[in-house]
Each structure stands twice: as C-alpha cells, then as structure tokens.
Amino acid sequence: MSQLVTIKGTRSGIILVLDPEVDFSTLIKEVGEKFKEASSFLGKNNMGMIIRGRKLSESEEDEVLKSIKDNSMLTITCIIDEESDIQRKFEDVAASNDNVDPEVNTNKKADSVVNVDQNSALIYKGSLRSGQDISCEQSIVILGDVKPGANVISYGSIFILGELRGNAFAGAGGDKDAVVMALGLNPLQVRIADSIAISPESEKSAKLKLGRKKPSVTENEPEVAYIENGHIVKSVYGSSFLRQFNM
C-alpha cells in the first residue's frame, strides 16, 4: 500500500506529496502524524512548501498549514505553485541576471532595458492569494493585498493599495528606476531590475536585506522600495520621495 503522505526535503524547502484518492479528513490526520514524526529532523526553520499529488482548495491549504504548525516547529512562509508560469519567470530571470558580467551589463544598458509607457497601467481589483500570479509589461496597480505565495511581475512599477507579503518583481525588463509601493511593505522577496532584497524572516542566507531608508515610518503610511546606490532600500511614499523621483 502506498503512503498517503510523503515529506521530501530540499535545500530551500519541503515537498509534500499527498494521495489524490483518499478523503481529505483521513489525509489531514496523516499529515499531522507525519510532521509530528519528522519534527526533530525538520527542526525549527522557515521554509517554503510545494504540494504535489492533489489540488487543494484555499481552506484545505489552511488546514494543512495549521496541522504542520500544531505538530512541528516549522514555519511555512509560502506555498509555491511549481506549475506557475510566473514562478518560472522569476527563476529564469534570476538565473540570467546571476550569470551576467556586471561590466558587460553596464556597457549594454541601453540595449537591455525594455521601454515601458509610464502613463499606462494595468489595474487589478482584489487580493492575490497563494498560487495566484500577475505579469505584464505595463505598470501594475493592485487594489488589494498580495499574500505569501503570490507573485507580481511588471516591466514597469508596482503599486499595491494593500499589504505586500508575497513576491514582487518590478523593472523586469531592466528598468532600475522602477519602484514597488505598498500600504504595508513586508514582502518575501522584492526584485527591481537586477537587484534583489529578501525579507530577513524568510531566509538567513539572503544576498541582500531589505533596508529601511527612514526608520520613523508611522502607522498607515505607504512605503516604497527602490534602488539607491545599487541596493534596494525602502522609505515612506511621501512628498520627499515624489520630489526625488519627479513623480
């Protein structure tokens, strides 16, 4: 008899394989037992997770996450949709940027940047949940939150009238003047052109931590991430920022 639940570890997360036929109530009990058995081995870590074997609804995903939390010391930071075209784009662009010679990239800057009409934008109404993705060559305005496990990619800038807790990639065509703005800027990962910032909570080995340009951000003030001196920093999205960027 095949196992109902299998846990596979990777360098950056775990793969949870679920039986596609058994009823969910039986499956969720097995998930709890498996993670309880493996708790000492898995330790106290923050990890991303891929679910294979069956498609879960949002409520079922929540039950899986609760079962893992109740039976182990793990914190699952996001559920990754490995079939997502957007997720593959993140990985492809990251790989290509990591392999570019910085001097060559600087010399060919004019050829590598994709021109974006700054006067046009895609407007999306609603929140993006884990596994949901948006990608376009325009700037993007999202009227809602971007949850962990959701991805947003734009060749222009990204404006989120809600909280960013997932992944955002602005200036995907090489535009270093692109920005990422949100009412709450707490992402798992932000990329702008060839610069990257990873939340301190998501991975200790991050290449770059999301810095704070002005530490005295008051509650409910929007925040913005942008490139300064080759690094991604974040500050208040206010009058001083707008003057600096001529917006």
PDB file of C-alpha atoms in Angstrom:
ATOM      1  CA  MET A   1       0.000   0.000   0.000  1.00  0.00           C
ATOM      2  CA  SER A   2       1.433   3.360  -0.982  1.00  0.00           C
ATOM      3  CA  GLN A   3       1.911   6.048   1.654  1.00  0.00           C
ATOM      4  CA  LEU A   4      -0.869   8.605   1.926  1.00  0.00           C
ATOM      5  CA  VAL A   5       1.558  11.418   2.800  1.00  0.00           C
ATOM      6  CA  THR A   6       5.238  11.765   1.921  1.00  0.00           C
ATOM      7  CA  ILE A   7       7.586  14.557   3.026  1.00  0.00           C
ATOM      8  CA  LYS A   8      10.655  15.304   0.904  1.00  0.00           C
ATOM      9  CA  GLY A   9      13.253  17.852   1.946  1.00  0.00           C
ATOM     10  CA  THR A  10      15.164  20.207  -0.363  1.00  0.00           C
ATOM     11  CA  ARG A  11      17.846  22.832   0.329  1.00  0.00           C
ATOM     12  CA  SER A  12      15.305  25.654   0.421  1.00  0.00           C
ATOM     13  CA  GLY A  13      12.062  24.000   1.471  1.00  0.00           C
ATOM     14  CA  ILE A  14       9.947  20.871   1.525  1.00  0.00           C
ATOM     15  CA  ILE A  15       7.807  18.942  -0.938  1.00  0.00           C
ATOM     16  CA  LEU A  16       4.597  17.475   0.457  1.00  0.00           C
ATOM     17  CA  VAL A  17       3.204  14.630  -1.662  1.00  0.00           C
ATOM     18  CA  LEU A  18      -0.457  13.786  -0.984  1.00  0.00           C
ATOM     19  CA  ASP A  19      -2.504  10.806  -2.078  1.00  0.00           C
ATOM     20  CA  PRO A  20      -5.040  12.009  -4.701  1.00  0.00           C
ATOM     21  CA  GLU A  21      -7.742   9.449  -3.890  1.00  0.00           C
ATOM     22  CA  VAL A  22      -8.211   9.288  -0.107  1.00  0.00           C
ATOM     23  CA  ASP A  23     -10.753  11.589   1.554  1.00  0.00           C
ATOM     24  CA  PHE A  24      -9.313  14.807   2.965  1.00  0.00           C
ATOM     25  CA  SER A  25     -10.276  14.139   6.618  1.00  0.00           C
ATOM     26  CA  THR A  26      -8.129  10.993   6.589  1.00  0.00           C
ATOM     27  CA  LEU A  27      -5.368  12.805   4.754  1.00  0.00           C
ATOM     28  CA  ILE A  28      -5.146  15.728   7.187  1.00  0.00           C
ATOM     29  CA  LYS A  29      -4.760  13.337  10.128  1.00  0.00           C
ATOM     30  CA  GLU A  30      -1.920  11.620   8.303  1.00  0.00           C
ATOM     31  CA  VAL A  31      -0.268  14.998   7.598  1.00  0.00           C
ATOM     32  CA  GLY A  32      -0.251  15.760  11.332  1.00  0.00           C
ATOM     33  CA  GLU A  33       1.207  12.350  12.199  1.00  0.00           C
ATOM     34  CA  LYS A  34       3.929  12.601   9.535  1.00  0.00           C
ATOM     35  CA  PHE A  35       5.094  16.041  10.636  1.00  0.00           C
ATOM     36  CA  LYS A  36       4.999  15.014  14.291  1.00  0.00           C
ATOM     37  CA  GLU A  37       7.246  12.054  13.489  1.00  0.00           C
ATOM     38  CA  ALA A  38       9.635  14.243  11.467  1.00  0.00           C
ATOM     39  CA  SER A  39       9.582  17.246  13.826  1.00  0.00           C
ATOM     40  CA  SER A  40      13.002  16.635  15.393  1.00  0.00           C
ATOM     41  CA  PHE A  41      14.561  16.083  11.975  1.00  0.00           C
ATOM     42  CA  LEU A  42      12.971  19.150  10.359  1.00  0.00           C
ATOM     43  CA  GLY A  43      13.842  21.375  13.324  1.00  0.00           C
ATOM     44  CA  LYS A  44      12.780  24.979  13.821  1.00  0.00           C
ATOM     45  CA  ASN A  45      13.009  26.576  10.379  1.00  0.00           C
ATOM     46  CA  ASN A  46      11.212  28.884   7.979  1.00  0.00           C
ATOM     47  CA  MET A  47      10.512  27.067   4.718  1.00  0.00           C
ATOM     48  CA  GLY A  48       8.559  27.307   1.501  1.00  0.00           C
ATOM     49  CA  MET A  49       6.465  24.296   0.528  1.00  0.00           C
ATOM     50  CA  ILE A  50       5.376  22.658  -2.727  1.00  0.00           C
ATOM     51  CA  ILE A  51       2.293  20.416  -2.630  1.00  0.00           C
ATOM     52  CA  ARG A  52       2.119  17.581  -5.136  1.00  0.00           C
ATOM     53  CA  GLY A  53      -0.356  14.799  -5.800  1.00  0.00           C
ATOM     54  CA  ARG A  54      -3.624  16.658  -5.488  1.00  0.00           C
ATOM     55  CA  LYS A  55      -5.044  20.139  -5.904  1.00  0.00           C
ATOM     56  CA  LEU A  56      -6.184  21.693  -2.633  1.00  0.00           C
ATOM     57  CA  SER A  57      -8.703  24.443  -2.073  1.00  0.00           C
ATOM     58  CA  GLU A  58      -7.684  27.505  -0.088  1.00  0.00           C
ATOM     59  CA  SER A  59      -9.455  26.200   3.037  1.00  0.00           C
ATOM     60  CA  GLU A  60      -7.740  22.823   2.677  1.00  0.00           C
ATOM     61  CA  GLU A  61      -4.360  24.539   2.340  1.00  0.00           C
ATOM     62  CA  ASP A  62      -5.123  26.441   5.545  1.00  0.00           C
ATOM     63  CA  GLU A  63      -5.884  23.149   7.320  1.00  0.00           C
ATOM     64  CA  VAL A  64      -2.592  21.659   6.098  1.00  0.00           C
ATOM     65  CA  LEU A  65      -0.664  24.698   7.337  1.00  0.00           C
ATOM     66  CA  LYS A  66      -2.405  24.513  10.736  1.00  0.00           C
ATOM     67  CA  SER A  67      -1.649  20.801  11.036  1.00  0.00           C
ATOM     68  CA  ILE A  68       2.030  21.436  10.283  1.00  0.00           C
ATOM     69  CA  LYS A  69       2.158  24.273  12.824  1.00  0.00           C
ATOM     70  CA  ASP A  70       0.453  22.163  15.513  1.00  0.00           C
ATOM     71  CA  ASN A  71       2.710  19.148  15.010  1.00  0.00           C
ATOM     72  CA  SER A  72       6.142  20.613  14.276  1.00  0.00           C
ATOM     73  CA  MET A  73       8.363  23.618  14.849  1.00  0.00           C
ATOM     74  CA  LEU A  74       8.273  24.630  11.187  1.00  0.00           C
ATOM     75  CA  THR A  75       7.004  27.940   9.870  1.00  0.00           C
ATOM     76  CA  ILE A  76       5.751  27.599   6.288  1.00  0.00           C
ATOM     77  CA  THR A  77       6.375  31.009   4.719  1.00  0.00           C
ATOM     78  CA  CYS A  78       4.576  30.262   1.450  1.00  0.00           C
ATOM     79  CA  ILE A  79       3.040  27.522  -0.666  1.00  0.00           C
ATOM     80  CA  ILE A  80       4.731  27.586  -4.069  1.00  0.00           C
ATOM     81  CA  ASP A  81       2.830  26.716  -7.218  1.00  0.00           C
ATOM     82  CA  GLU A  82       5.526  24.907  -9.193  1.00  0.00           C
ATOM     83  CA  GLU A  83       3.326  24.850 -12.285  1.00  0.00           C
ATOM     84  CA  SER A  84       3.064  28.630 -12.369  1.00  0.00           C
ATOM     85  CA  ASP A  85       4.444  30.327 -15.476  1.00  0.00           C
ATOM     86  CA  ILE A  86       5.158  33.392 -13.347  1.00  0.00           C
ATOM     87  CA  GLN A  87       7.186  31.400 -10.836  1.00  0.00           C
ATOM     88  CA  ARG A  88       9.288  30.027 -13.696  1.00  0.00           C
ATOM     89  CA  LYS A  89       9.801  33.558 -14.986  1.00  0.00           C
ATOM     90  CA  PHE A  90      11.110  34.593 -11.564  1.00  0.00           C
ATOM     91  CA  GLU A  91      13.570  31.708 -11.624  1.00  0.00           C
ATOM     92  CA  ASP A  92      14.604  32.254 -15.267  1.00  0.00           C
ATOM     93  CA  VAL A  93      15.259  35.969 -14.811  1.00  0.00           C
ATOM     94  CA  ALA A  94      17.091  35.368 -11.538  1.00  0.00           C
ATOM     95  CA  ALA A  95      19.338  32.814 -13.226  1.00  0.00           C
ATOM     96  CA  SER A  96      20.040  35.045 -16.216  1.00  0.00           C
ATOM     97  CA  ASN A  97      20.858  38.041 -14.017  1.00  0.00           C
ATOM     98  CA  ASP A  98      23.177  35.964 -11.830  1.00  0.00           C
ATOM     99  CA  ASN A  99      25.122  34.897 -14.932  1.00  0.00           C
ATOM    100  CA  VAL A 100      25.578  38.386 -16.413  1.00  0.00           C
ATOM    101  CA  ASP A 101      29.018  40.010 -16.229  1.00  0.00           C
ATOM    102  CA  PRO A 102      28.371  43.317 -14.375  1.00  0.00           C
ATOM    103  CA  GLU A 103      30.762  45.280 -16.621  1.00  0.00           C
ATOM    104  CA  VAL A 104      29.215  43.910 -19.807  1.00  0.00           C
ATOM    105  CA  ASN A 105      25.713  44.614 -18.447  1.00  0.00           C
ATOM    106  CA  THR A 106      26.677  48.227 -17.685  1.00  0.00           C
ATOM    107  CA  ASN A 107      28.137  48.775 -21.136  1.00  0.00           C
ATOM    108  CA  LYS A 108      24.986  47.447 -22.814  1.00  0.00           C
ATOM    109  CA  LYS A 109      22.465  49.087 -20.514  1.00  0.00           C
ATOM    110  CA  ALA A 110      20.675  50.948 -23.298  1.00  0.00           C
ATOM    111  CA  ASP A 111      20.137  47.733 -25.262  1.00  0.00           C
ATOM    112  CA  SER A 112      18.943  45.646 -22.296  1.00  0.00           C
ATOM    113  CA  VAL A 113      16.274  47.970 -20.912  1.00  0.00           C
ATOM    114  CA  VAL A 114      12.724  47.477 -22.168  1.00  0.00           C
ATOM    115  CA  ASN A 115      10.892  50.778 -22.638  1.00  0.00           C
ATOM    116  CA  VAL A 116       7.601  50.953 -20.751  1.00  0.00           C
ATOM    117  CA  ASP A 117       4.836  53.515 -21.229  1.00  0.00           C
ATOM    118  CA  GLN A 118       4.819  55.148 -17.797  1.00  0.00           C
ATOM    119  CA  ASN A 119       1.418  56.711 -18.491  1.00  0.00           C
ATOM    120  CA  SER A 120      -0.394  53.376 -18.734  1.00  0.00           C
ATOM    121  CA  ALA A 121      -1.031  50.763 -16.076  1.00  0.00           C
ATOM    122  CA  LEU A 122      -2.938  47.540 -15.515  1.00  0.00           C
ATOM    123  CA  ILE A 123      -5.448  47.860 -12.662  1.00  0.00           C
ATOM    124  CA  TYR A 124      -6.372  44.658 -10.788  1.00  0.00           C
ATOM    125  CA  LYS A 125      -9.268  44.710  -8.314  1.00  0.00           C
ATOM    126  CA  GLY A 126      -8.961  42.220  -5.452  1.00  0.00           C
ATOM    127  CA  SER A 127      -6.301  40.447  -3.412  1.00  0.00           C
ATOM    128  CA  LEU A 128      -3.845  37.879  -4.773  1.00  0.00           C
ATOM    129  CA  ARG A 129      -3.673  34.674  -2.741  1.00  0.00           C
ATOM    130  CA  SER A 130      -1.063  31.926  -2.649  1.00  0.00           C
ATOM    131  CA  GLY A 131      -0.582  30.480  -6.141  1.00  0.00           C
ATOM    132  CA  GLN A 132      -2.107  33.470  -7.935  1.00  0.00           C
ATOM    133  CA  ASP A 133       0.132  35.486 -10.274  1.00  0.00           C
ATOM    134  CA  ILE A 134       0.034  38.638 -12.398  1.00  0.00           C
ATOM    135  CA  SER A 135       2.557  39.561 -15.095  1.00  0.00           C
ATOM    136  CA  CYS A 136       2.511  42.335 -17.689  1.00  0.00           C
ATOM    137  CA  GLU A 137       4.720  44.838 -19.498  1.00  0.00           C
ATOM    138  CA  GLN A 138       2.817  47.812 -18.054  1.00  0.00           C
ATOM    139  CA  SER A 139       2.990  49.167 -14.546  1.00  0.00           C
ATOM    140  CA  ILE A 140       0.523  47.431 -12.204  1.00  0.00           C
ATOM    141  CA  VAL A 141      -1.921  48.840  -9.648  1.00  0.00           C
ATOM    142  CA  ILE A 142      -3.418  46.218  -7.305  1.00  0.00           C
ATOM    143  CA  LEU A 143      -6.479  47.194  -5.269  1.00  0.00           C
ATOM    144  CA  GLY A 144      -5.945  44.649  -2.503  1.00  0.00           C
ATOM    145  CA  ASP A 145      -3.302  42.579  -0.734  1.00  0.00           C
ATOM    146  CA  VAL A 146      -0.615  40.308  -2.190  1.00  0.00           C
ATOM    147  CA  LYS A 147      -0.498  37.266   0.093  1.00  0.00           C
ATOM    148  CA  PRO A 148       2.507  34.955   0.709  1.00  0.00           C
ATOM    149  CA  GLY A 149       2.919  32.635  -2.278  1.00  0.00           C
ATOM    150  CA  ALA A 150       1.513  35.180  -4.749  1.00  0.00           C
ATOM    151  CA  ASN A 151       3.736  36.751  -7.420  1.00  0.00           C
ATOM    152  CA  VAL A 152       3.585  40.081  -9.247  1.00  0.00           C
ATOM    153  CA  ILE A 153       5.883  40.868 -12.200  1.00  0.00           C
ATOM    154  CA  SER A 154       5.945  44.139 -14.126  1.00  0.00           C
ATOM    155  CA  TYR A 155       8.312  45.693 -16.637  1.00  0.00           C
ATOM    156  CA  GLY A 156       7.298  48.988 -15.012  1.00  0.00           C
ATOM    157  CA  SER A 157       6.454  49.843 -11.399  1.00  0.00           C
ATOM    158  CA  ILE A 158       4.144  48.051  -8.960  1.00  0.00           C
ATOM    159  CA  PHE A 159       1.646  49.912  -6.749  1.00  0.00           C
ATOM    160  CA  ILE A 160      -0.274  47.882  -4.168  1.00  0.00           C
ATOM    161  CA  LEU A 161      -3.143  49.528  -2.308  1.00  0.00           C
ATOM    162  CA  GLY A 162      -2.902  46.911   0.407  1.00  0.00           C
ATOM    163  CA  GLU A 163      -0.154  44.826   2.019  1.00  0.00           C
ATOM    164  CA  LEU A 164       2.639  43.118   0.077  1.00  0.00           C
ATOM    165  CA  ARG A 165       3.602  39.837   1.741  1.00  0.00           C
ATOM    166  CA  GLY A 166       4.370  37.805  -1.382  1.00  0.00           C
ATOM    167  CA  ASN A 167       6.912  38.349  -4.186  1.00  0.00           C
ATOM    168  CA  ALA A 168       7.189  41.438  -6.367  1.00  0.00           C
ATOM    169  CA  PHE A 169       9.455  41.965  -9.402  1.00  0.00           C
ATOM    170  CA  ALA A 170       9.420  45.485 -10.867  1.00  0.00           C
ATOM    171  CA  GLY A 171      11.554  46.673 -13.778  1.00  0.00           C
ATOM    172  CA  ALA A 172      11.675  43.108 -15.103  1.00  0.00           C
ATOM    173  CA  GLY A 173      12.963  44.409 -18.441  1.00  0.00           C
ATOM    174  CA  GLY A 174      15.946  46.123 -16.789  1.00  0.00           C
ATOM    175  CA  ASP A 175      14.402  49.435 -15.646  1.00  0.00           C
ATOM    176  CA  LYS A 176      16.322  50.424 -12.497  1.00  0.00           C
ATOM    177  CA  ASP A 177      14.039  53.437 -11.958  1.00  0.00           C
ATOM    178  CA  ALA A 178      11.030  51.211 -11.312  1.00  0.00           C
ATOM    179  CA  VAL A 179       9.607  51.130  -7.783  1.00  0.00           C
ATOM    180  CA  VAL A 180       7.446  48.875  -5.600  1.00  0.00           C
ATOM    181  CA  MET A 181       4.930  50.716  -3.410  1.00  0.00           C
ATOM    182  CA  ALA A 182       2.511  49.226  -0.869  1.00  0.00           C
ATOM    183  CA  LEU A 183       0.464  50.365   2.109  1.00  0.00           C
ATOM    184  CA  GLY A 184       2.308  47.624   4.013  1.00  0.00           C
ATOM    185  CA  LEU A 185       5.664  46.561   2.556  1.00  0.00           C
ATOM    186  CA  ASN A 186       6.512  43.197   4.138  1.00  0.00           C
ATOM    187  CA  PRO A 187       7.459  41.021   1.155  1.00  0.00           C
ATOM    188  CA  LEU A 188       9.063  37.610   0.996  1.00  0.00           C
ATOM    189  CA  GLN A 189      11.111  38.910  -1.930  1.00  0.00           C
ATOM    190  CA  VAL A 190      11.434  42.105  -3.950  1.00  0.00           C
ATOM    191  CA  ARG A 191      13.363  42.407  -7.212  1.00  0.00           C
ATOM    192  CA  ILE A 192      13.938  45.625  -9.121  1.00  0.00           C
ATOM    193  CA  ALA A 193      15.847  45.138 -12.395  1.00  0.00           C
ATOM    194  CA  ASP A 194      18.942  43.119 -11.381  1.00  0.00           C
ATOM    195  CA  SER A 195      18.812  43.934  -7.639  1.00  0.00           C
ATOM    196  CA  ILE A 196      17.153  41.655  -5.105  1.00  0.00           C
ATOM    197  CA  ALA A 197      16.012  42.002  -1.499  1.00  0.00           C
ATOM    198  CA  ILE A 198      14.745  39.160   0.662  1.00  0.00           C
ATOM    199  CA  SER A 199      12.837  39.509   3.910  1.00  0.00           C
ATOM    200  CA  PRO A 200      15.079  38.832   6.943  1.00  0.00           C
ATOM    201  CA  GLU A 201      12.410  36.423   8.205  1.00  0.00           C
ATOM    202  CA  SER A 202      12.300  34.362   5.025  1.00  0.00           C
ATOM    203  CA  GLU A 203      15.887  33.196   4.591  1.00  0.00           C
ATOM    204  CA  LYS A 204      19.032  33.811   6.649  1.00  0.00           C
ATOM    205  CA  SER A 205      21.306  33.380   3.633  1.00  0.00           C
ATOM    206  CA  ALA A 206      19.706  36.200   1.676  1.00  0.00           C
ATOM    207  CA  LYS A 207      22.076  38.101  -0.618  1.00  0.00           C
ATOM    208  CA  LEU A 208      20.544  41.408   0.330  1.00  0.00           C
ATOM    209  CA  LYS A 209      18.322  42.503   3.174  1.00  0.00           C
ATOM    210  CA  LEU A 210      15.538  44.975   2.570  1.00  0.00           C
ATOM    211  CA  GLY A 211      16.900  48.146   4.115  1.00  0.00           C
ATOM    212  CA  ARG A 212      14.876  50.955   5.626  1.00  0.00           C
ATOM    213  CA  LYS A 213      15.779  54.410   4.360  1.00  0.00           C
ATOM    214  CA  LYS A 214      13.767  56.176   7.069  1.00  0.00           C
ATOM    215  CA  PRO A 215      13.151  54.181  10.275  1.00  0.00           C
ATOM    216  CA  SER A 216      10.448  56.512  11.579  1.00  0.00           C
ATOM    217  CA  VAL A 217       7.599  55.238   9.396  1.00  0.00           C
ATOM    218  CA  THR A 218       4.309  55.859  11.150  1.00  0.00           C
ATOM    219  CA  GLU A 219       1.340  53.507  11.054  1.00  0.00           C
ATOM    220  CA  ASN A 220      -0.745  53.525   7.870  1.00  0.00           C
ATOM    221  CA  GLU A 221       1.870  55.426   5.848  1.00  0.00           C
ATOM    222  CA  PRO A 222       2.559  53.793   2.466  1.00  0.00           C
ATOM    223  CA  GLU A 223       6.086  52.563   1.865  1.00  0.00           C
ATOM    224  CA  VAL A 224       8.141  52.261  -1.302  1.00  0.00           C
ATOM    225  CA  ALA A 225      11.137  50.134  -2.310  1.00  0.00           C
ATOM    226  CA  TYR A 226      13.584  51.428  -4.911  1.00  0.00           C
ATOM    227  CA  ILE A 227      17.224  51.189  -5.973  1.00  0.00           C
ATOM    228  CA  GLU A 228      19.742  53.562  -4.407  1.00  0.00           C
ATOM    229  CA  ASN A 229      23.497  53.115  -4.931  1.00  0.00           C
ATOM    230  CA  GLY A 230      22.936  49.619  -6.269  1.00  0.00           C
ATOM    231  CA  HIS A 231      20.880  48.419  -3.275  1.00  0.00           C
ATOM    232  CA  ILE A 232      17.164  48.173  -2.621  1.00  0.00           C
ATOM    233  CA  VAL A 233      16.001  50.417   0.202  1.00  0.00           C
ATOM    234  CA  LYS A 234      12.559  51.347   1.419  1.00  0.00           C
ATOM    235  CA  SER A 235      11.177  54.608   2.723  1.00  0.00           C
ATOM    236  CA  VAL A 236       7.939  56.489   3.213  1.00  0.00           C
ATOM    237  CA  TYR A 237       5.991  57.030   0.000  1.00  0.00           C
ATOM    238  CA  GLY A 238       5.509  60.737   0.602  1.00  0.00           C
ATOM    239  CA  SER A 239       6.224  64.184  -0.738  1.00  0.00           C
ATOM    240  CA  SER A 240      10.026  63.946  -0.343  1.00  0.00           C
ATOM    241  CA  PHE A 241      10.131  60.675  -2.299  1.00  0.00           C
ATOM    242  CA  LEU A 242       7.850  62.056  -5.007  1.00  0.00           C
ATOM    243  CA  ARG A 243      10.085  65.110  -5.419  1.00  0.00           C
ATOM    244  CA  GLN A 244      13.200  62.929  -5.582  1.00  0.00           C
ATOM    245  CA  PHE A 245      11.712  60.741  -8.332  1.00  0.00           C
ATOM    246  CA  ASN A 246       9.888  63.597 -10.082  1.00  0.00           C
ATOM    247  CA  MET A 247       6.590  61.760  -9.748  1.00  0.00           C
TER     248      MET A 247
END
